[in-house]
Amino acid sequence: MKKGYFLTIFLISLFAWADDDHHKSHTMEMEAHSHEGHKHEVMVDGRKLEVDPDRFDKFVDGQKNFHVAVISVNGMVCDFCARGIEKTFKKDKSVQKIDVDLSRGKVLVLYSLSAKIEFEDIKQKILSNGQNATDLQVISI
Amino acid sequence: MGMLKKFFCSLFLISSIEARPISYSGGSTLMSISDNLKDSTYYHYSPTYKYSIGVEQVKDKFFDKKFTYLRLTYLLNRKNTKNSQRNLYFQSALSTDNLNDNFYGMHGDWETRRLFSGFGYKKVINNFRDFAEQYFQLGIAPYQGNYGDFHTWILMKTRKNSLVGDWKTYPVLKFFKGDFLFEIGYDSDVDWDVHLMYRF
């Protein structure tokens, strides 16, 4: 069981490394389990996942086999102004769910596993609402 | 005097609806403003987040007349940081009744989730008498709601109209939830100022 876990982490690490090199977009992946009490706070590369753990767990509660994009956004200071972000992402058929965390400047997007998540595309979607996406972390659940 | 009232009222309406001059790309906004002298309905569409075009219908209660304006607002500069956003806009409008009636100006704002500040300057040109208006606005959010919550802002607005000549300062309360925004202000001279907005 332990071997399988570490092998999974290792493979994901390799994938994340390759993905980062290819896109140069600060995109990383981590394996996120839904064990009770498990807090998704640290990425496989040791970077801190700056998302509210409770909010994240609530967001992914009951969800399996999805990608979660955690997008850092600059300029997202107002609920009324952030409405367009939700509307823009919901036009994408591979997006199942979206959550906006104003206090941390994060947008959580639940993608289907088959979705191709490109940071450039996400940056354009955020920019179309007048804000700037500065970072992307992709988590597989 | 009647004309002065008309101009002052129009200016007041124009200034009030500048709070959200541009929507997200492909977004539309419908606004309605009412006070003791005027009812206004303003629709604008934003092809991109950089500019909006719109039509404003104003019913002048004092003269019992209607006016229609074609409006353009352009985002000159925006600075996004993790905790704030700063904007600078250029605005212009033409009356469909008389192209010599128009205005142009600039306004800007800076806000965080807790604080808001804004300013504006507008030059109004018409067949009767040109004039200018400037305003400043400061506000604070008494609490920081999450996305989807009911949000509240308490603001103070101060403005000067060159036709009137002195500064007017009055409180404004702003509430919004989801795609709806409601703003209400009061001044003994301009009476109640009610502003509704729906973004879609």
Short mmCIF file of N, CA and C in Angstrom, two decimals, chain B residues 1-14 37-38 60 63 67 69 101 124-131 133 161 163-164:
data_model
loop_
_atom_site.label_atom_id
_atom_site.label_comp_id
_atom_site.label_asym_id
_atom_site.label_seq_id
_atom_site.Cartn_x
_atom_site.Cartn_y
_atom_site.Cartn_z
N MET B 1 -33.29 79.57 -14.63
CA MET B 1 -33.18 78.75 -13.41
C MET B 1 -33.62 77.32 -13.69
N GLY B 2 -34.68 77.21 -14.51
CA GLY B 2 -35.16 75.88 -14.85
C GLY B 2 -34.10 75.06 -15.56
N MET B 3 -33.41 75.70 -16.50
CA MET B 3 -32.36 75.03 -17.23
C MET B 3 -31.22 74.61 -16.31
N LEU B 4 -30.91 75.50 -15.37
CA LEU B 4 -29.84 75.18 -14.43
C LEU B 4 -30.20 73.93 -13.64
N LYS B 5 -31.44 73.87 -13.22
CA LYS B 5 -31.89 72.69 -12.48
C LYS B 5 -31.78 71.44 -13.34
N LYS B 6 -32.16 71.62 -14.60
CA LYS B 6 -32.11 70.49 -15.53
C LYS B 6 -30.66 69.98 -15.67
N PHE B 7 -29.74 70.92 -15.87
CA PHE B 7 -28.35 70.54 -16.04
C PHE B 7 -27.78 69.90 -14.78
N PHE B 8 -28.11 70.51 -13.66
CA PHE B 8 -27.60 69.98 -12.41
C PHE B 8 -28.12 68.57 -12.18
N CYS B 9 -29.39 68.41 -12.48
CA CYS B 9 -29.99 67.09 -12.27
C CYS B 9 -29.37 66.05 -13.19
N SER B 10 -29.18 66.41 -14.46
CA SER B 10 -28.57 65.48 -15.40
C SER B 10 -27.17 65.10 -14.95
N LEU B 11 -26.44 66.10 -14.50
CA LEU B 11 -25.08 65.86 -14.03
C LEU B 11 -25.08 64.93 -12.83
N PHE B 12 -26.00 65.16 -11.95
CA PHE B 12 -26.09 64.32 -10.75
C PHE B 12 -26.33 62.87 -11.14
N LEU B 13 -27.23 62.69 -12.08
CA LEU B 13 -27.54 61.33 -12.53
C LEU B 13 -26.32 60.69 -13.16
N ILE B 14 -25.66 61.43 -14.03
CA ILE B 14 -24.50 60.89 -14.74
C ILE B 14 -23.43 60.49 -13.75
N LEU B 37 -36.15 64.56 -9.01
CA LEU B 37 -36.29 65.28 -10.27
C LEU B 37 -36.21 64.41 -11.50
N LYS B 38 -35.54 63.28 -11.39
CA LYS B 38 -35.26 62.49 -12.59
C LYS B 38 -35.46 61.00 -12.37
N ASP B 60 -36.95 63.67 -17.40
CA ASP B 60 -36.82 64.84 -16.56
C ASP B 60 -38.19 65.16 -15.95
N PHE B 63 -39.10 69.13 -16.06
CA PHE B 63 -39.57 69.69 -17.33
C PHE B 63 -40.53 68.76 -18.06
N PHE B 67 -34.75 62.56 -22.51
CA PHE B 67 -33.50 62.72 -23.23
C PHE B 67 -32.85 61.35 -23.43
N TYR B 69 -29.08 59.54 -24.39
CA TYR B 69 -27.64 59.72 -24.58
C TYR B 69 -27.02 58.42 -25.10
N ASP B 101 -24.83 68.83 -27.56
CA ASP B 101 -24.92 68.50 -26.14
C ASP B 101 -24.11 67.23 -25.91
N VAL B 124 -18.94 69.42 -19.20
CA VAL B 124 -20.19 69.31 -19.95
C VAL B 124 -20.31 70.49 -20.90
N ILE B 125 -20.52 70.17 -22.17
CA ILE B 125 -20.63 71.22 -23.20
C ILE B 125 -22.04 71.17 -23.79
N ASN B 126 -22.65 72.33 -23.87
CA ASN B 126 -24.00 72.37 -24.45
C ASN B 126 -24.29 73.74 -25.04
N ASN B 127 -25.46 73.89 -25.56
CA ASN B 127 -25.82 75.13 -26.25
C ASN B 127 -26.08 76.28 -25.29
N PHE B 128 -26.21 75.98 -24.01
CA PHE B 128 -26.61 77.02 -23.06
C PHE B 128 -25.43 77.56 -22.26
N ARG B 129 -24.75 76.67 -21.57
CA ARG B 129 -23.62 77.11 -20.75
C ARG B 129 -22.76 75.89 -20.40
N ASP B 130 -21.47 75.98 -20.68
CA ASP B 130 -20.57 74.87 -20.33
C ASP B 130 -20.31 74.89 -18.83
N PHE B 131 -20.13 73.74 -18.31
CA PHE B 131 -19.80 73.69 -16.88
C PHE B 131 -19.01 72.42 -16.57
N GLU B 133 -17.85 69.45 -13.38
CA GLU B 133 -18.19 68.85 -12.09
C GLU B 133 -17.04 67.99 -11.62
N ASN B 161 -20.22 71.39 -8.31
CA ASN B 161 -20.71 71.70 -9.65
C ASN B 161 -20.44 73.18 -9.91
N LEU B 163 -21.81 75.17 -11.77
CA LEU B 163 -23.04 75.95 -11.88
C LEU B 163 -23.54 76.38 -10.50
N VAL B 164 -23.33 75.51 -9.55
CA VAL B 164 -23.80 75.79 -8.18
C VAL B 164 -22.70 76.45 -7.36
#
